XYZ file of C-alpha atoms in Angstrom:
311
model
C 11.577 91.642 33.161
C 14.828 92.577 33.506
C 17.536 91.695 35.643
C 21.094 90.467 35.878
C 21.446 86.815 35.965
C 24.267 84.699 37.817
C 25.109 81.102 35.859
C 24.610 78.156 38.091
C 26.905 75.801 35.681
C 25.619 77.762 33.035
C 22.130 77.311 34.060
C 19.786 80.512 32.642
C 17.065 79.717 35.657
C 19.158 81.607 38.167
C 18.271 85.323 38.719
C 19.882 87.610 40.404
C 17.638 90.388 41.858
C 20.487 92.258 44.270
C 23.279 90.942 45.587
C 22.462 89.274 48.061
C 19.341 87.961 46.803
C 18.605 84.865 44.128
C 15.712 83.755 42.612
C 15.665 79.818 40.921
C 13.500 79.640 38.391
C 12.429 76.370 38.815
C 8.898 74.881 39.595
C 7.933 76.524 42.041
C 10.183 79.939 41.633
C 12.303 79.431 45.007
C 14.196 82.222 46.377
C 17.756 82.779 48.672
C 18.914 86.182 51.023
C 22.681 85.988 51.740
C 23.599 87.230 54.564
C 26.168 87.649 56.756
C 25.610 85.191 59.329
C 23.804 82.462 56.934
C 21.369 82.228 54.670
C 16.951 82.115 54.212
C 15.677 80.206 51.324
C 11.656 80.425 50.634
C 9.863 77.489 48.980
C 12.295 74.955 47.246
C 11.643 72.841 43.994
C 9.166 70.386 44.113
C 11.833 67.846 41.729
C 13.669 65.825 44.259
C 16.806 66.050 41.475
C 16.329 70.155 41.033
C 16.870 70.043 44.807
C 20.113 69.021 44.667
C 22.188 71.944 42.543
C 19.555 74.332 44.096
C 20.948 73.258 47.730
C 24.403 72.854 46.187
C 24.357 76.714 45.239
C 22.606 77.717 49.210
C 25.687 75.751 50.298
C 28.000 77.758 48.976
C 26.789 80.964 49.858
C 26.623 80.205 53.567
C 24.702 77.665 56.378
C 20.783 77.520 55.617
C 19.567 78.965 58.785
C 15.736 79.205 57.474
C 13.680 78.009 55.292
C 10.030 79.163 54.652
C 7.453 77.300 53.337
C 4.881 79.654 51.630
C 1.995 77.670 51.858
C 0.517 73.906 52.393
C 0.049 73.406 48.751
C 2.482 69.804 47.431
C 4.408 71.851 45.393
C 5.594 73.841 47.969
C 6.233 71.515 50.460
C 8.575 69.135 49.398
C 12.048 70.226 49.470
C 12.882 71.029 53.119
C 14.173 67.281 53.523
C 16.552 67.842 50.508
C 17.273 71.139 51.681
C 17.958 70.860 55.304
C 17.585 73.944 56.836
C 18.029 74.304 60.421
C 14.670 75.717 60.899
C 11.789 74.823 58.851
C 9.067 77.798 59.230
C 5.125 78.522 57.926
C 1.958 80.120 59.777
C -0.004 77.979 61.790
C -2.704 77.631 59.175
C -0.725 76.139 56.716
C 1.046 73.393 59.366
C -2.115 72.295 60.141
C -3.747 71.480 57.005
C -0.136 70.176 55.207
C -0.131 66.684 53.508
C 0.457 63.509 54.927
C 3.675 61.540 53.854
C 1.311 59.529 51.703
C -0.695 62.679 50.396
C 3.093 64.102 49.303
C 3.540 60.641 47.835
C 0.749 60.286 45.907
C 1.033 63.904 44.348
C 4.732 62.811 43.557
C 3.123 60.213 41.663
C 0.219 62.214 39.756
C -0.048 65.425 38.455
C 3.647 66.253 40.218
C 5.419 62.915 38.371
C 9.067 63.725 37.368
C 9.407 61.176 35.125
C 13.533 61.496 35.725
C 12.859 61.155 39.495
C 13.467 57.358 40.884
C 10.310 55.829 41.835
C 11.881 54.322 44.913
C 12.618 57.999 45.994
C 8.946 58.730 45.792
C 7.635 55.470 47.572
C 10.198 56.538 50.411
C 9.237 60.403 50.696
C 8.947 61.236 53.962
C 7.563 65.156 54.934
C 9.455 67.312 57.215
C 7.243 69.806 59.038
C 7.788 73.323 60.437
C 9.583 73.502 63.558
C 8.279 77.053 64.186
C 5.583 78.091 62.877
C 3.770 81.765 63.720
C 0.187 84.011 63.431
C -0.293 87.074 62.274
C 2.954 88.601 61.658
C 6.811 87.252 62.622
C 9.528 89.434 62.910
C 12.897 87.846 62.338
C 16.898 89.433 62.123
C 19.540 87.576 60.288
C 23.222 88.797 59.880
C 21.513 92.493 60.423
C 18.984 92.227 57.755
C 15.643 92.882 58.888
C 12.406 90.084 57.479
C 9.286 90.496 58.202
C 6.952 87.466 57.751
C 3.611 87.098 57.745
C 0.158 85.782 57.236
C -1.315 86.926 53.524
C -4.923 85.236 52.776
C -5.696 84.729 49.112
C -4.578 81.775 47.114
C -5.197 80.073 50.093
C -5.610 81.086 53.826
C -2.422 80.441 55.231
C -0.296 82.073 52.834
C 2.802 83.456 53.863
C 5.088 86.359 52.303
C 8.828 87.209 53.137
C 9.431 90.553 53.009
C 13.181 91.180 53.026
C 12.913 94.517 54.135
C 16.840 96.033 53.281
C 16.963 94.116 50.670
C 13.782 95.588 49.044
C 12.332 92.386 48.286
C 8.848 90.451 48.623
C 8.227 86.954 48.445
C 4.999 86.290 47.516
C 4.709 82.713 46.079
C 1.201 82.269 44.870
C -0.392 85.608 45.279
C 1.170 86.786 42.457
C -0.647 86.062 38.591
C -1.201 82.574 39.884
C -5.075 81.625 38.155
C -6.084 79.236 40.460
C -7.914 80.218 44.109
C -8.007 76.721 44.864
C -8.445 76.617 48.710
C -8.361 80.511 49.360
C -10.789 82.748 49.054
C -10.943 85.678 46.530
C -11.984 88.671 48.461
C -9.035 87.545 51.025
C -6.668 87.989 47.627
C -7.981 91.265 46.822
C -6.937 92.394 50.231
C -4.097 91.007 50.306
C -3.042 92.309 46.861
C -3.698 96.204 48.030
C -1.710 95.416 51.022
C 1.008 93.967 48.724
C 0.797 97.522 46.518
C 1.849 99.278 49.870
C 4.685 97.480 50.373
C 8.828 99.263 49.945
C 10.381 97.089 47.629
C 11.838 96.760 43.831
C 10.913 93.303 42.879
C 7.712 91.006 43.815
C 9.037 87.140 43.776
C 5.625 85.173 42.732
C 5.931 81.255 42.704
C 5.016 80.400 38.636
C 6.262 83.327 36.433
C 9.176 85.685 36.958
C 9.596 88.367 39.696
C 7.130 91.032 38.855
C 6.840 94.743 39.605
C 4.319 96.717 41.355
C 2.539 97.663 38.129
C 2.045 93.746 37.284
C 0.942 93.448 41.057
C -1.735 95.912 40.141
C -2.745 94.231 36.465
C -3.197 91.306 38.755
C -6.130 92.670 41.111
C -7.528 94.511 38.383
C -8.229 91.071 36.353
C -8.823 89.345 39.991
C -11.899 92.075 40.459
C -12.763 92.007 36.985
C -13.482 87.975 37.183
C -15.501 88.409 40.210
C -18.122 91.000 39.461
C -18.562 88.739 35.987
C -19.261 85.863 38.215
C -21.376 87.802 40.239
C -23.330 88.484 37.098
C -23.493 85.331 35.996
C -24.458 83.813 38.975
C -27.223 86.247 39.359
C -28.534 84.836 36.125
C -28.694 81.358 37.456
C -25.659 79.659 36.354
C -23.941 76.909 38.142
C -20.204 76.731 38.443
C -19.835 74.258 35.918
C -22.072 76.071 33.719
C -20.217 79.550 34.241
C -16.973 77.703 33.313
C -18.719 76.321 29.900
C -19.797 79.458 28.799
C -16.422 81.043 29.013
C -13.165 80.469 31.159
C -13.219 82.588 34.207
C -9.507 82.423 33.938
C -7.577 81.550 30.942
C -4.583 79.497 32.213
C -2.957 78.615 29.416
C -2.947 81.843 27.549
C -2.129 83.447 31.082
C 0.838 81.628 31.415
C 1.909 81.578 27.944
C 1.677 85.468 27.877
C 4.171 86.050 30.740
C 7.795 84.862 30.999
C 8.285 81.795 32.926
C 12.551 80.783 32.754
C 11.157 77.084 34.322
C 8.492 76.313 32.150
C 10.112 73.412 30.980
C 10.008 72.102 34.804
C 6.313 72.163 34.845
C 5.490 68.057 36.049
C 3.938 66.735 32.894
C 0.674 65.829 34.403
C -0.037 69.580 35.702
C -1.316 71.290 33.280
C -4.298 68.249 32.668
C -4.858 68.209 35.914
C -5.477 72.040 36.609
C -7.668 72.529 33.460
C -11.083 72.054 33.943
C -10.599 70.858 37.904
C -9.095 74.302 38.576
C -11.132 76.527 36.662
C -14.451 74.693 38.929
C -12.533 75.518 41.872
C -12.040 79.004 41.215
C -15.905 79.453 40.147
C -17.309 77.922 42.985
C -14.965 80.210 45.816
C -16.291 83.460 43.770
C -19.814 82.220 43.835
C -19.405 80.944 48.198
C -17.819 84.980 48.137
C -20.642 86.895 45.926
C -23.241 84.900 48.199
C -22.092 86.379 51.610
C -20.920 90.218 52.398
C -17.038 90.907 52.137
C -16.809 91.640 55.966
C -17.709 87.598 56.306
C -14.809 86.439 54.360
C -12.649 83.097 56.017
C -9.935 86.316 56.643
C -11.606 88.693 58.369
C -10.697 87.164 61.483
C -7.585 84.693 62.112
C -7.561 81.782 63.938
C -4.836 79.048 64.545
C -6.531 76.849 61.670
C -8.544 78.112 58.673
C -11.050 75.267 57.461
C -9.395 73.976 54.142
C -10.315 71.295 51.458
């Protein structure tokens, strides 16, 4: 990748994409548009102390008029409190199947533990929730820069992207090379990917590695499609999900992200990469094998409601 990067007290995590547009490279990647008339950040760090130069920076470029929160996932939902934007904003899927203050708390604790962050913080987490939330599509204007927001099924189904049009960016949090369907579905992502090739811009923002380009966009589906027809095969042949997973990783994670650059790997929570091992890697096996056993037209996206059925 390469880009021009802006020191945040000499920190190496901050990108610079344009310039009015900054990516932290933090876990998860969060990203800032400037504009005239205040600022949007998407996502925010999920380290209650990485919050606090993070919002120190938006501060200084101008009020935080939006936030967006990309999807329901913890690690992507914990920062608006920290950050205090004066309106919190995700699709209607995703506010209705967010955690609980004690879900947030107890994936604080877990496989999201910062052991720097004060336990008393995490015992005292409390969520804050969109205060607009939107279906399908959202158009929005901000200090005459045009964003266009809206619903993206995949790594789960109610995914949002940003697309900052004149600014000729897309944030796509975990669409991008992100291993792990978890609660989305993958036919959804291949969709959703395509749509994501069509798209104006320079730069692709993706939540766990660093902006990407549209070629990377395309490696992306390619291995996405490639995993699901040899799931298709082996499910044909009788193997479980647990048993496809034995005989080879559908996804390797660790050599996925260890192949790509990643300026916050050294933010990754301690516990994560244990927990999303194996437990991911069954996840992932049994969505392909729910999306091989039904025709593509039946996928959860094929028609939108106001809440997708989640785990």
């Amino acid at each position: 990748m390469t880009t021009s990067r802006l020191a945040l007290d000499g920190d190496p995590r901050l990108l610079q994409l344009s310039d009015d547009v900054y990516v932290f490279g933090t876990y998860p990647y969060s990203g800032l548009i400037v504009t005239d008339e205040g600022c949007i950040a998407v996502d925010g760090p999920m380290s209650v102390n990485i919050c606090a130069p993070w919002k120190e920076f938006i501060d200084s470029k101008g009020p935080l008029r939006y936030q967006v929160y990309c999807e329901h996932h913890s690690d992507h939902t914990i920062s608006a409190p920290y950050l205090e934007p004066e309106v919190l904003i995700s699709s209607e899927t995703t506010r209705g199947v967010m955690d609980t203050d004690e879900m947030a708390r107890e994936a604080l604790r877990t496989w999201g533990e910062y052991p720097d962050v004060d336990p008393a913080i995490v015992e005292n987490y409390t969520m804050a929730y969109p205060t607009l939330t939107y279906r399908g599509r959202l158009n929005l204007e901000l200090g005459g820069k045009r964003f266009v927001l809206f619903e993206a099924p995949g790594h789960t189904m109610g995914s949002t992207v940003v697309h900052a049009v004149d600014d000729r960016v897309a944030f796509i949090a975990d669409l991008g090379m992100t291993p792990a369907i978890q609660s989305g579905d993958p036919v959804a992502w291949l969709t959703t990917l395509a749509l994501l090739e069509t798209l104006d811009v320079d730069w692709y923002v993706q939540g766990h590695m660093d902006p990407m380009r549209r070629e990377d966009l395309h490696t992306w589906r390619t291995m996405l499609l490639a995993t699901l027809d040899k799931v298709r095969e082996r499910d044909g042949a009788g193997l479980s999900a647990k048993d496809i997973i034995a005989e080879s990783p559908i996804f390797d994670i660790p050599a996925i992200l260890a192949s790509h650059s990643f300026v916050g790997r050294a933010d990754m929570p301690t516990g994560l990469l244990k927990a999303a091992g194996d437990t991911l890697q069954v996840l992932g096996a049994e969505r392909m094998v729910e999306s091989v056993h039904r025709h593509p037209t039946d996928s959860p996206s094929a028609s939108l409601g106001p809440v997708s059925a989640q785990e």
